[in-house]
Each structure stands twice: as C-alpha cells, then as structure tokens.
mmCIF file of C-alpha atoms in Angstrom:
data_model
loop_
_atom_site.group_PDB
_atom_site.id
_atom_site.type_symbol
_atom_site.label_atom_id
_atom_site.label_comp_id
_atom_site.label_asym_id
_atom_site.label_seq_id
_atom_site.Cartn_x
_atom_site.Cartn_y
_atom_site.Cartn_z
ATOM 1 C CA MET A 1 19.044 -109.437 42.797
ATOM 2 C CA PRO A 2 15.206 -110.809 42.046
ATOM 3 C CA GLU A 3 14.850 -114.672 42.084
ATOM 4 C CA ASN A 4 13.112 -114.714 38.396
ATOM 5 C CA VAL A 5 16.630 -112.814 37.219
ATOM 6 C CA GLY A 6 18.708 -114.969 38.789
ATOM 7 C CA PHE A 7 17.357 -118.061 37.508
ATOM 8 C CA VAL A 8 17.403 -116.586 33.994
ATOM 9 C CA VAL A 9 21.431 -115.623 34.648
ATOM 10 C CA ALA A 10 21.898 -119.101 35.649
ATOM 11 C CA LEU A 11 20.269 -121.001 33.017
ATOM 12 C CA MET A 12 22.201 -118.441 30.640
ATOM 13 C CA LEU A 13 25.566 -119.487 32.247
ATOM 14 C CA SER A 14 24.732 -123.063 32.006
ATOM 15 C CA ALA A 15 24.097 -122.891 28.806
ATOM 16 C CA VAL A 16 27.405 -121.478 27.676
ATOM 17 C CA LEU A 17 29.441 -123.691 29.923
ATOM 18 C CA ALA A 18 27.640 -126.501 28.455
ATOM 19 C CA ALA A 19 28.291 -125.325 25.040
ATOM 20 C CA ALA A 20 32.188 -124.940 25.674
ATOM 21 C CA ALA A 21 32.108 -128.438 27.198
ATOM 22 C CA LEU A 22 33.207 -126.977 30.653
ATOM 23 C CA PRO A 23 32.688 -128.906 34.091
ATOM 24 C CA SER A 24 31.417 -127.158 36.748
ATOM 25 C CA GLU A 25 34.554 -127.248 39.010
ATOM 26 C CA ASN A 26 36.408 -125.325 36.160
ATOM 27 C CA ILE A 27 34.208 -122.314 36.809
ATOM 28 C CA VAL A 28 35.578 -120.132 39.494
ATOM 29 C CA TYR A 29 34.647 -116.416 40.712
ATOM 30 C CA PRO A 30 37.713 -114.569 41.661
ATOM 31 C CA ARG A 31 37.358 -111.830 44.019
ATOM 32 C CA ILE A 32 40.133 -109.622 45.996
ATOM 33 C CA ILE A 33 40.084 -110.358 49.808
ATOM 34 C CA GLN A 34 42.751 -108.182 50.663
ATOM 35 C CA SER A 35 44.878 -105.063 49.182
ATOM 36 C CA ARG A 36 47.285 -102.864 50.333
ATOM 37 C CA ASP A 37 47.557 -100.270 48.026
ATOM 38 C CA GLN A 38 50.631 -98.751 49.155
ATOM 39 C CA ASN A 39 52.883 -101.527 48.038
ATOM 40 C CA GLY A 40 50.494 -102.870 45.641
ATOM 41 C CA GLU A 41 50.109 -106.165 47.219
ATOM 42 C CA LYS A 42 46.565 -107.997 46.913
ATOM 43 C CA THR A 43 45.212 -111.384 48.316
ATOM 44 C CA LEU A 44 43.235 -113.192 45.304
ATOM 45 C CA TYR A 45 41.097 -115.931 46.031
ATOM 46 C CA ILE A 46 40.337 -118.252 43.132
ATOM 47 C CA ARG A 47 38.904 -121.230 44.991
ATOM 48 C CA PRO A 48 39.481 -123.485 48.031
ATOM 49 C CA GLY A 49 43.213 -124.169 48.000
ATOM 50 C CA LEU A 50 43.911 -121.560 45.323
ATOM 51 C CA VAL A 51 44.929 -118.312 46.811
ATOM 52 C CA LEU A 52 47.575 -116.120 45.741
ATOM 53 C CA SER A 53 49.420 -113.580 47.434
ATOM 54 C CA LEU A 54 50.313 -110.815 44.670
ATOM 55 C CA GLU A 55 52.731 -108.294 44.195
ATOM 56 C CA LYS A 56 53.312 -105.929 41.286
ATOM 57 C CA SER A 57 55.244 -107.287 38.332
ATOM 58 C CA ARG A 58 57.820 -105.440 36.520
ATOM 59 C CA VAL A 59 57.864 -105.873 32.603
ATOM 60 C CA PHE A 60 57.987 -102.861 30.799
ATOM 61 C CA SER A 61 60.846 -100.058 30.172
ATOM 62 C CA ASP A 62 59.385 -96.542 32.009
ATOM 63 C CA ASN A 63 59.960 -95.270 28.487
ATOM 64 C CA PHE A 64 57.413 -97.564 26.435
ATOM 65 C CA VAL A 65 56.800 -97.250 22.908
ATOM 66 C CA PHE A 66 53.663 -98.951 20.735
ATOM 67 C CA SER A 67 54.494 -98.676 17.220
ATOM 68 C CA GLU A 68 52.491 -99.726 14.083
ATOM 69 C CA ASP A 69 54.845 -100.079 11.144
ATOM 70 C CA ASP A 70 54.034 -100.812 7.370
ATOM 71 C CA GLY A 71 57.669 -101.197 6.405
ATOM 72 C CA VAL A 72 57.820 -97.458 5.183
ATOM 73 C CA ASN A 73 55.980 -95.511 7.665
ATOM 74 C CA ARG A 74 55.918 -96.023 11.240
ATOM 75 C CA HIS A 75 53.607 -94.253 13.745
ATOM 76 C CA ASP A 76 54.834 -94.429 17.596
ATOM 77 C CA ARG A 77 52.820 -93.648 20.598
ATOM 78 C CA PHE A 78 54.789 -93.187 23.623
ATOM 79 C CA LEU A 79 53.458 -94.360 27.262
ATOM 80 C CA ASP A 80 54.368 -94.606 30.900
ATOM 81 C CA GLY A 81 55.704 -98.169 31.432
ATOM 82 C CA LYS A 82 54.804 -97.968 35.108
ATOM 83 C CA ASP A 83 51.428 -96.981 34.328
ATOM 84 C CA LEU A 84 50.742 -99.819 31.792
ATOM 85 C CA GLU A 85 51.891 -102.208 34.729
ATOM 86 C CA LYS A 86 49.515 -101.050 36.886
ATOM 87 C CA ASN A 87 47.214 -104.377 36.764
ATOM 88 C CA PHE A 88 49.892 -106.848 36.010
ATOM 89 C CA TYR A 89 50.871 -109.085 39.102
ATOM 90 C CA GLN A 90 52.752 -112.290 39.957
ATOM 91 C CA ASP A 91 52.450 -114.244 43.124
ATOM 92 C CA ARG A 92 55.315 -114.599 45.658
ATOM 93 C CA ASN A 93 56.072 -118.078 45.224
ATOM 94 C CA HIS A 94 56.576 -117.021 41.198
ATOM 95 C CA THR A 95 54.388 -119.660 39.954
ATOM 96 C CA SER A 96 51.368 -117.220 38.712
ATOM 97 C CA VAL A 97 51.076 -114.399 36.564
ATOM 98 C CA VAL A 98 47.934 -112.676 36.088
ATOM 99 C CA PHE A 99 46.297 -109.321 34.671
ATOM 100 C CA VAL A 100 44.162 -108.203 37.482
ATOM 101 C CA ASP A 101 41.095 -105.562 36.021
ATOM 102 C CA GLU A 102 38.819 -104.210 38.749
ATOM 103 C CA GLU A 103 36.604 -102.129 37.392
ATOM 104 C CA LYS A 104 33.148 -101.222 38.978
ATOM 105 C CA GLY A 105 33.112 -103.471 41.936
ATOM 106 C CA THR A 106 34.170 -106.356 39.679
ATOM 107 C CA VAL A 107 37.069 -108.368 39.315
ATOM 108 C CA GLN A 108 38.614 -109.854 36.176
ATOM 109 C CA VAL A 109 41.589 -112.171 35.694
ATOM 110 C CA ARG A 110 43.740 -113.445 33.182
ATOM 111 C CA GLY A 111 46.892 -115.272 33.231
ATOM 112 C CA ILE A 112 48.703 -118.755 34.575
ATOM 113 C CA LEU A 113 48.155 -119.761 37.875
ATOM 114 C CA ASP A 114 50.098 -121.959 39.960
ATOM 115 C CA ASN A 115 51.817 -123.345 36.664
ATOM 116 C CA LYS A 116 48.997 -125.675 36.284
ATOM 117 C CA PHE A 117 45.854 -123.668 35.217
ATOM 118 C CA SER A 118 45.014 -120.614 32.463
ATOM 119 C CA ILE A 119 42.432 -118.283 33.825
ATOM 120 C CA GLU A 120 40.003 -115.584 31.776
ATOM 121 C CA PRO A 121 36.799 -114.326 31.880
ATOM 122 C CA ILE A 122 33.828 -116.501 30.423
ATOM 123 C CA ALA A 123 32.971 -114.476 26.957
ATOM 124 C CA SER A 124 29.381 -114.248 28.364
ATOM 125 C CA ASN A 125 30.105 -112.326 31.007
ATOM 126 C CA GLY A 126 28.022 -114.715 33.593
ATOM 127 C CA ARG A 127 27.922 -113.406 37.122
ATOM 128 C CA SER A 128 26.896 -114.874 40.681
ATOM 129 C CA GLU A 129 24.159 -113.695 42.717
ATOM 130 C CA ASP A 130 27.338 -111.607 44.374
ATOM 131 C CA ASP A 131 27.983 -109.923 41.221
ATOM 132 C CA LEU A 132 31.339 -111.881 40.788
ATOM 133 C CA VAL A 133 32.457 -112.399 37.118
ATOM 134 C CA ALA A 134 32.564 -116.327 36.349
ATOM 135 C CA HIS A 135 35.737 -117.463 35.060
ATOM 136 C CA SER A 136 37.448 -120.517 33.189
ATOM 137 C CA LEU A 137 39.870 -122.464 34.568
ATOM 138 C CA LEU A 138 41.735 -124.624 31.867
ATOM 139 C CA ASP A 139 44.708 -126.871 32.622
ATOM 140 C CA LEU A 140 48.043 -125.878 30.664
ATOM 141 C CA ASP A 141 48.235 -129.089 29.329
ATOM 142 C CA ASP A 142 44.648 -128.866 27.243
ATOM 143 C CA ILE A 143 45.989 -125.475 25.827
ATOM 144 C CA ASP A 144 49.824 -126.195 25.083
ATOM 145 C CA ASN A 145 51.322 -125.884 21.290
ATOM 146 C CA PRO A 146 48.333 -124.093 18.817
ATOM 147 C CA HIS A 147 50.403 -125.681 15.964
ATOM 148 C CA GLY A 148 50.508 -129.281 17.558
ATOM 149 C CA ASP A 149 53.376 -131.337 18.539
ATOM 150 C CA ASP A 150 55.290 -131.385 15.066
ATOM 151 C CA SER A 151 56.469 -127.988 15.662
ATOM 152 C CA ALA A 152 58.138 -128.596 19.015
ATOM 153 C CA GLN A 153 61.496 -128.416 17.538
ATOM 154 C CA ASP A 154 63.521 -125.451 17.402
ATOM 155 C CA LEU A 155 66.663 -124.565 15.208
ATOM 156 C CA SER A 156 69.671 -122.662 17.055
ATOM 157 C CA LEU A 157 72.453 -121.034 15.010
ATOM 158 C CA HIS A 158 75.786 -121.340 16.198
ATOM 159 C CA ALA A 159 78.188 -118.303 16.225
ATOM 160 C CA LYS A 160 81.435 -118.675 13.869
ATOM 161 C CA ASP A 161 83.861 -117.501 16.644
ATOM 162 C CA VAL A 162 83.594 -119.131 20.067
ATOM 163 C CA GLY A 163 86.657 -120.097 21.223
ATOM 164 C CA PRO A 164 87.879 -119.029 24.324
ATOM 165 C CA SER A 165 90.862 -116.555 25.013
ATOM 166 C CA THR A 166 93.506 -117.448 27.089
ATOM 167 C CA PRO A 167 92.749 -118.283 30.657
ATOM 168 C CA GLU A 168 93.807 -115.026 32.136
ATOM 169 C CA VAL A 169 91.831 -112.902 29.932
ATOM 170 C CA THR A 170 88.514 -115.285 30.475
ATOM 171 C CA GLU A 171 88.762 -115.057 34.035
ATOM 172 C CA ARG A 172 89.044 -111.287 33.914
ATOM 173 C CA LYS A 173 86.266 -111.012 31.625
ATOM 174 C CA LEU A 174 84.137 -113.507 33.959
ATOM 175 C CA LYS A 175 84.403 -111.319 36.562
ATOM 176 C CA ASN A 176 83.282 -108.386 34.520
ATOM 177 C CA VAL A 177 79.774 -109.980 34.416
ATOM 178 C CA PRO A 178 77.402 -107.915 36.695
ATOM 179 C CA GLU A 179 75.439 -109.595 39.376
ATOM 180 C CA LYS A 180 72.334 -108.242 37.471
ATOM 181 C CA PHE A 181 71.753 -108.058 33.866
ATOM 182 C CA ILE A 182 68.459 -106.459 32.814
ATOM 183 C CA VAL A 183 67.954 -107.311 29.063
ATOM 184 C CA GLU A 184 66.265 -104.791 26.858
ATOM 185 C CA VAL A 185 63.846 -106.642 24.559
ATOM 186 C CA ARG A 186 61.488 -105.257 21.548
ATOM 187 C CA ILE A 187 58.830 -107.340 20.547
ATOM 188 C CA PHE A 188 57.363 -107.178 16.928
ATOM 189 C CA SER A 189 54.295 -109.091 15.733
ATOM 190 C CA ASP A 190 53.274 -109.616 12.247
ATOM 191 C CA PRO A 191 49.843 -109.294 10.693
ATOM 192 C CA SER A 192 48.962 -112.725 11.379
ATOM 193 C CA HIS A 193 47.643 -112.066 14.769
ATOM 194 C CA GLY A 194 45.132 -110.339 12.803
ATOM 195 C CA PRO A 195 43.900 -106.430 11.964
ATOM 196 C CA ASN A 196 41.729 -105.708 15.112
ATOM 197 C CA LYS A 197 43.943 -106.487 17.954
ATOM 198 C CA THR A 198 44.132 -103.176 19.690
ATOM 199 C CA MET A 199 47.372 -101.899 21.580
ATOM 200 C CA ASP A 200 45.632 -102.689 24.844
ATOM 201 C CA ASP A 201 45.368 -106.351 23.034
ATOM 202 C CA PHE A 202 49.026 -106.575 22.762
ATOM 203 C CA ILE A 203 50.039 -104.839 26.014
ATOM 204 C CA GLN A 204 48.132 -107.356 28.072
ATOM 205 C CA PHE A 205 49.011 -110.573 25.806
ATOM 206 C CA PHE A 206 52.520 -109.736 25.783
ATOM 207 C CA GLY A 207 52.658 -108.484 29.482
ATOM 208 C CA ILE A 208 51.373 -111.926 30.767
ATOM 209 C CA VAL A 209 53.756 -113.855 28.501
ATOM 210 C CA MET A 210 57.001 -111.770 29.482
ATOM 211 C CA SER A 211 56.143 -111.594 32.922
ATOM 212 C CA LYS A 212 56.214 -115.796 33.043
ATOM 213 C CA VAL A 213 59.317 -115.467 30.878
ATOM 214 C CA ASN A 214 60.836 -113.412 33.778
ATOM 215 C CA GLN A 215 59.634 -115.963 36.505
ATOM 216 C CA TYR A 216 61.676 -118.570 34.470
ATOM 217 C CA TYR A 217 64.640 -116.686 34.644
ATOM 218 C CA SER A 218 64.267 -115.262 38.150
ATOM 219 C CA ARG A 219 66.055 -118.701 39.224
ATOM 220 C CA LEU A 220 69.317 -118.033 37.409
ATOM 221 C CA THR A 221 72.224 -116.471 39.752
ATOM 222 C CA ARG A 222 75.369 -114.607 39.037
ATOM 223 C CA PRO A 223 74.124 -113.077 36.862
ATOM 224 C CA LYS A 224 70.206 -112.459 37.767
ATOM 225 C CA VAL A 225 68.763 -112.274 34.568
ATOM 226 C CA GLN A 226 65.289 -110.065 33.862
ATOM 227 C CA PHE A 227 63.672 -108.503 30.644
ATOM 228 C CA ILE A 228 62.450 -105.427 30.396
ATOM 229 C CA VAL A 229 59.797 -104.455 27.081
ATOM 230 C CA LEU A 230 61.103 -101.263 25.550
ATOM 231 C CA SER A 231 58.547 -101.530 22.866
ATOM 232 C CA ILE A 232 55.973 -103.296 21.068
ATOM 233 C CA THR A 233 55.555 -103.133 17.232
ATOM 234 C CA LYS A 234 52.477 -104.131 15.199
ATOM 235 C CA LEU A 235 53.962 -104.743 11.796
ATOM 236 C CA THR A 236 50.720 -104.275 9.231
ATOM 237 C CA ASN A 237 52.520 -106.005 6.075
ATOM 238 C CA TYR A 238 54.588 -109.269 5.605
ATOM 239 C CA THR A 239 57.452 -107.338 3.820
ATOM 240 C CA PHE A 240 59.929 -108.572 6.402
ATOM 241 C CA THR A 241 58.540 -112.037 6.894
ATOM 242 C CA TYR A 242 60.237 -114.991 5.153
ATOM 243 C CA LEU A 243 56.856 -116.813 3.560
ATOM 244 C CA LEU A 244 56.674 -120.224 1.858
ATOM 245 C CA PRO A 245 53.728 -121.560 -0.063
ATOM 246 C CA ASP A 246 52.555 -124.972 0.971
ATOM 247 C CA PRO A 247 50.824 -126.408 -1.733
ATOM 248 C CA VAL A 248 50.256 -129.762 -0.078
ATOM 249 C CA ARG A 249 48.159 -127.885 2.776
ATOM 250 C CA ASN A 250 47.004 -125.017 0.898
ATOM 251 C CA ILE A 251 48.523 -122.729 3.463
ATOM 252 C CA THR A 252 51.371 -120.242 3.567
ATOM 253 C CA ARG A 253 53.965 -120.813 6.114
ATOM 254 C CA VAL A 254 56.742 -119.006 7.764
ATOM 255 C CA SER A 255 60.642 -119.647 7.642
ATOM 256 C CA LEU A 256 61.452 -119.009 11.045
ATOM 257 C CA CYS A 257 65.210 -119.048 10.306
ATOM 258 C CA GLY A 258 64.804 -117.333 7.054
ATOM 259 C CA THR A 259 63.007 -114.374 8.866
ATOM 260 C CA LEU A 260 66.155 -113.883 10.958
ATOM 261 C CA GLY A 261 67.744 -112.653 7.674
ATOM 262 C CA SER A 262 65.182 -110.733 6.210
ATOM 263 C CA PHE A 263 63.913 -109.049 9.173
ATOM 264 C CA TYR A 264 67.550 -108.194 10.135
ATOM 265 C CA LYS A 265 67.263 -105.492 7.238
ATOM 266 C CA TYR A 266 64.439 -103.587 8.632
ATOM 267 C CA LEU A 267 66.403 -103.805 12.035
ATOM 268 C CA ASN A 268 69.311 -102.552 11.199
ATOM 269 C CA ALA A 269 67.787 -99.994 9.377
ATOM 270 C CA THR A 270 65.594 -98.978 12.290
ATOM 271 C CA TYR A 271 67.869 -99.263 15.208
ATOM 272 C CA THR A 272 71.621 -99.124 16.361
ATOM 273 C CA ARG A 273 73.039 -101.721 18.004
ATOM 274 C CA ASP A 274 72.644 -99.421 21.310
ATOM 275 C CA GLU A 275 69.035 -99.407 21.268
ATOM 276 C CA ARG A 276 67.892 -103.443 21.350
ATOM 277 C CA ASP A 277 69.857 -105.919 23.432
ATOM 278 C CA ALA A 278 67.203 -108.642 22.175
ATOM 279 C CA ILE A 279 64.687 -108.728 19.505
ATOM 280 C CA VAL A 280 61.523 -111.122 19.737
ATOM 281 C CA PHE A 281 59.935 -111.470 16.468
ATOM 282 C CA VAL A 282 56.414 -113.333 16.674
ATOM 283 C CA THR A 283 54.114 -115.046 14.221
ATOM 284 C CA SER A 284 51.216 -116.973 14.390
ATOM 285 C CA LEU A 285 51.891 -118.514 10.767
ATOM 286 C CA SER A 286 53.160 -122.456 11.346
ATOM 287 C CA GLY A 287 56.497 -122.885 10.970
ATOM 288 C CA GLY A 288 56.303 -126.393 9.927
ATOM 289 C CA ASN A 289 57.979 -128.653 12.386
ATOM 290 C CA VAL A 290 59.697 -125.717 13.593
ATOM 291 C CA GLY A 291 58.754 -123.344 16.674
ATOM 292 C CA GLY A 292 61.302 -121.099 16.640
ATOM 293 C CA CYS A 293 64.574 -120.229 15.618
ATOM 294 C CA SER A 294 67.660 -117.798 17.105
ATOM 295 C CA GLY A 295 71.333 -117.701 17.156
ATOM 296 C CA TYR A 296 73.608 -118.554 19.839
ATOM 297 C CA CYS A 297 74.970 -115.759 22.298
ATOM 298 C CA THR A 298 73.517 -113.075 19.861
ATOM 299 C CA VAL A 299 72.342 -110.514 23.109
ATOM 300 C CA CYS A 300 73.651 -107.260 22.561
ATOM 301 C CA GLY A 301 74.991 -108.472 18.643
ATOM 302 C CA ASP A 302 74.789 -107.555 15.492
ATOM 303 C CA ASN A 303 71.787 -109.702 14.894
ATOM 304 C CA PRO A 304 69.934 -110.275 18.081
ATOM 305 C CA ILE A 305 66.845 -111.595 16.709
ATOM 306 C CA THR A 306 64.643 -114.459 18.108
ATOM 307 C CA THR A 307 61.423 -115.986 15.861
ATOM 308 C CA ASN A 308 58.564 -117.304 17.511
ATOM 309 C CA THR A 309 54.972 -119.026 16.354
ATOM 310 C CA MET A 310 52.280 -118.555 18.725
ATOM 311 C CA GLY A 311 48.539 -117.918 18.617
ATOM 312 C CA PHE A 312 47.226 -114.555 20.115
ATOM 313 C CA GLY A 313 44.471 -116.363 22.034
ATOM 314 C CA ARG A 314 44.680 -117.996 25.356
ATOM 315 C CA ILE A 315 48.063 -118.188 27.080
ATOM 316 C CA GLY A 316 49.272 -121.582 27.779
ATOM 317 C CA ARG A 317 52.837 -122.637 28.121
ATOM 318 C CA TRP A 318 53.665 -122.597 24.622
ATOM 319 C CA GLU A 319 53.465 -118.946 24.661
ATOM 320 C CA PRO A 320 56.169 -117.834 26.965
ATOM 321 C CA GLY A 321 58.067 -121.310 27.053
ATOM 322 C CA THR A 322 58.891 -120.545 23.437
ATOM 323 C CA ILE A 323 60.043 -117.070 24.137
ATOM 324 C CA ALA A 324 62.097 -118.263 26.898
ATOM 325 C CA HIS A 325 63.743 -121.024 24.987
ATOM 326 C CA GLU A 326 64.985 -118.779 21.915
ATOM 327 C CA LEU A 327 66.114 -116.180 24.772
ATOM 328 C CA ALA A 328 68.150 -118.780 26.329
ATOM 329 C CA HIS A 329 69.846 -119.421 22.843
ATOM 330 C CA SER A 330 70.423 -115.792 22.597
ATOM 331 C CA LEU A 331 72.471 -116.274 26.145
ATOM 332 C CA GLY A 332 74.430 -118.973 25.020
ATOM 333 C CA MET A 333 72.571 -121.849 26.348
ATOM 334 C CA SER A 334 72.336 -125.191 24.442
ATOM 335 C CA HIS A 335 69.709 -127.869 24.756
ATOM 336 C CA GLU A 336 69.950 -129.743 28.420
ATOM 337 C CA GLY A 337 72.158 -132.259 28.193
ATOM 338 C CA GLU A 338 74.126 -131.054 24.916
ATOM 339 C CA CYS A 339 77.648 -130.135 24.712
ATOM 340 C CA PRO A 340 78.385 -126.642 25.654
ATOM 341 C CA VAL A 341 79.067 -123.925 23.028
ATOM 342 C CA PHE A 342 80.202 -121.345 25.734
ATOM 343 C CA TYR A 343 81.409 -121.934 28.965
ATOM 344 C CA THR A 344 83.341 -120.372 31.682
ATOM 345 C CA PRO A 345 87.156 -121.227 32.279
ATOM 346 C CA GLY A 346 87.700 -125.338 33.307
ATOM 347 C CA LYS A 347 84.059 -125.993 32.552
ATOM 348 C CA GLU A 348 84.332 -127.142 28.801
ATOM 349 C CA GLY A 349 83.235 -130.563 29.122
ATOM 350 C CA LEU A 350 80.378 -129.690 31.868
ATOM 351 C CA ARG A 351 77.179 -131.534 30.770
ATOM 352 C CA CYS A 352 74.707 -132.124 33.230
ATOM 353 C CA LYS A 353 72.342 -135.505 34.015
ATOM 354 C CA LYS A 354 68.744 -135.715 32.762
ATOM 355 C CA GLN A 355 67.706 -135.683 36.548
ATOM 356 C CA GLU A 356 69.038 -132.145 36.743
ATOM 357 C CA PHE A 357 67.371 -130.810 33.396
ATOM 358 C CA GLY A 358 65.209 -127.789 33.685
ATOM 359 C CA SER A 359 61.887 -127.410 32.032
ATOM 360 C CA VAL A 360 62.899 -124.555 29.676
ATOM 361 C CA MET A 361 65.527 -126.465 27.717
ATOM 362 C CA GLY A 362 64.925 -129.802 28.750
ATOM 363 C CA SER A 363 62.448 -132.180 30.026
ATOM 364 C CA GLY A 364 62.792 -131.293 33.554
ATOM 365 C CA LYS A 365 59.552 -130.046 35.449
ATOM 366 C CA PRO A 366 58.650 -126.460 36.561
ATOM 367 C CA PRO A 367 59.410 -124.917 39.080
ATOM 368 C CA HIS A 368 63.079 -126.119 37.927
ATOM 369 C CA TYR A 369 63.479 -123.942 34.966
ATOM 370 C CA PHE A 370 67.488 -124.239 34.200
ATOM 371 C CA SER A 371 70.289 -126.542 35.133
ATOM 372 C CA ARG A 372 73.601 -125.330 36.784
ATOM 373 C CA CYS A 373 74.915 -126.649 33.683
ATOM 374 C CA LEU A 374 72.824 -124.015 31.301
ATOM 375 C CA GLN A 375 73.854 -120.889 33.911
ATOM 376 C CA ASP A 376 77.561 -121.535 33.439
ATOM 377 C CA GLN A 377 76.675 -121.477 29.704
ATOM 378 C CA ALA A 378 75.042 -118.278 30.040
ATOM 379 C CA ARG A 379 77.948 -116.953 31.834
ATOM 380 C CA GLY A 380 80.434 -118.210 29.467
ATOM 381 C CA CYS A 381 78.575 -116.179 26.688
ATOM 382 C CA LEU A 382 78.223 -113.122 29.066
ATOM 383 C CA MET A 383 81.938 -112.912 29.619
ATOM 384 C CA ARG A 384 82.563 -112.464 26.108
ATOM 385 C CA LYS A 385 80.235 -109.323 25.997
ATOM 386 C CA THR A 386 81.504 -105.535 26.679
ATOM 387 C CA LYS A 387 80.153 -103.507 29.182
ATOM 388 C CA ARG A 388 77.738 -101.540 26.788
ATOM 389 C CA CYS A 389 76.108 -104.626 26.764
ATOM 390 C CA PHE A 390 75.026 -104.474 30.293
ATOM 391 C CA ASP A 391 74.160 -100.807 30.571
ATOM 392 C CA LEU A 392 70.816 -99.455 30.137
ATOM 393 C CA THR A 393 69.766 -97.297 27.209
ATOM 394 C CA GLY A 394 65.886 -97.460 27.326
ATOM 395 C CA GLY A 395 64.681 -97.955 31.216
ATOM 396 C CA LYS A 396 65.529 -97.368 34.543
ATOM 397 C CA PRO A 397 66.959 -100.348 36.572
ATOM 398 C CA LEU A 398 64.252 -102.661 38.026
ATOM 399 C CA PHE A 399 65.897 -104.309 40.817
#
C-alpha cells in the first residue's frame, strides 16, 4: 500500500473510532491462522490472549424453510441447512459462537467471544496495511437489555394438570426419557424488526443466537438437549401480535402473554402438533416490564409458544438469554430457588441453594447455566411426554 494512501486510511479509521467512542484496545483485526477444511476446524486469532479453536456449529435442520407471511399468503423458500451452516462456528470450550465470513482473502467475524465480548466488523470497513478488516469488541455488559432493566422480568403460565401419577408409572416414564432430545423449533419475527431485513440477515442473526442457546443447554445431561431450527418466518404485519397503546409514552407496546393466545390461532391453522416442538415468537416492541412469556412444560404440547422481546442489532447476552430462559420454562423449569412445578419421583421438594444457581434462570455466572435442581425439573416434565415428542419430524439427528 502506498504510504500516502495508508496515512489517509488510518486517518479515516481514527475518525470513525473517535465518533463511536471506541478505545483503541477495543479494535481488533481477526485472522485465520490455521484451517482444516476436512473437518471444518479453524484457529481464529482475535488479539493476544484471545485465540479460538473453532469447530462447526449445528443449528439448522437439513430441510430448512424461510418464509414470508402476511397472515393470508405465505411464500416459502426451501434451503439446505448444512449449506447455511458453513460459516457458523463455536469454540471447543463452549464459550464463543461466531459467524465467520471469508471472502477474497479477508475475514469478517460476528458473534460472542469467551462469554465476555461481542464482535462485529466496523461499518467503515477500515483495514490494516495487511488488508485485515477492523472489528470492534464491546463488553457484553455494555450492550445487554435493549429495553432497559425494567423488562428483565418474565411471566410463566402454570399448566393446569401437573400432578404426578403413581410411583410405578412415573418411574417407568422416567426410564422412557431418551439420553438425547433434539427440540425442533420454528422462529417467527414480527414486522417491528424492519421491512428491509433480508433472509440472510435473519439466518445470520438467529443462527448466532440459537447457537449460543445451544451452548447453554449443552451442559444438561439425561437428557442432553439441543435445539434445531426448522424454519424462520418473517411476518409482514401485526395480525397475530397482541398490541397495546401506551399514550403516556406515545408508543405501541406488545402484550407478550396476550400474544401467546392470539398467535396460537395462526399456529394451529398452519402446523400440526407433529410439526412444532417449540415456537419462538420474537418482537422488538417493548413489553413494558416483561421481557418474555411462556407456559410451563409446553414443549410438544398444544400451545408450545414462547414470546420474547429483543432488538435486531448487535448481539449481547440479552438475545440468547431471553430465548433460553423462556425455552427453559417450556421444558418445565422454574426460576432458580423456586418450588418446582415438575420433578422426578422423590424430588418434589428439591430446591438448590443460591451458590448452586445457574445463569439462565437465576443469578449464577457463566459457564454454570443450570443447577442440578432445574435439570431434575426438566426430566420431570419430559417424563410426561409421549415418544412422539422425541421423534424427529423435520430434520436428521445432529449427534
């Protein structure tokens, strides 16, 4: 690069960083230092002390569908899930999830690093003299809840019939819970995320988010739980979103729990129960002081919908955290420290102490995501499900 051109590029990049109030230590130039194409492994250098050993991440069904739906007409596009996943990676320590785009010798990275940072390319596309793309690192604590701390609550609706059967029946049902449970998920995004978002935007955003959700659940055992995304639907109107006017703030809010009912009508008319283990409905509208809503142990049930509010920008802890939280309720989990709604035989009073709490449903710290008490609650929920719940209908096993 000619010296004068390099000087101009440096000035332009410095101006961008100053405008964004980014200190120089938060600017990095990622590069691949080792790649093994046969098994998809890569070594990604971010900066000294932050080097990731990456492996392929599985998150989409082999038979993936992207749809646009206006409430009357739906347009489907069928895609190869394995092809969509070619740029999604996770590190072997299960603390990072990234989308790595290698094009014309450059590397662009988006995602979450080491449970501490968010990374994405700088919009100006500034480059070093080695033609490396400038990226910004932000602490996850600085980009958490886009709706403020007042929406940190969620609402979970108790099932009507949660009483245990006889000990003999429950023991037999517990033995029927498989070692591995692949939960088939359909994601729906309402129009609040913007009309200009493309199919690639949705696939990249939710691919990163759900890869992180899977990292949380990778710590569960008996059964090991993993989510695969069967489809993403871009809703083009608010027909099935329960909207509430907020004249004081002059905005329109969403009733997340109300949407459980209104969206169920659409769901019931569109898919059979065998075609949806869990539904993730996402909006960027404010839910007031509520960030999500779901029922208890609704996976594979009549209304397996979880509703979540989040932005569609830079991914922090909030986006995967709120989806993982509501899906935990759908698997029968209460908040850490609360009395269990579901449990295995002899564990009806099992409550963990604060030092055992996980981070998804309580005040624990990553990478401790779920306490042993919540794992028992998930087993207590799943032992009430039929074999059909555990059968795959839209994708092949990932394990």
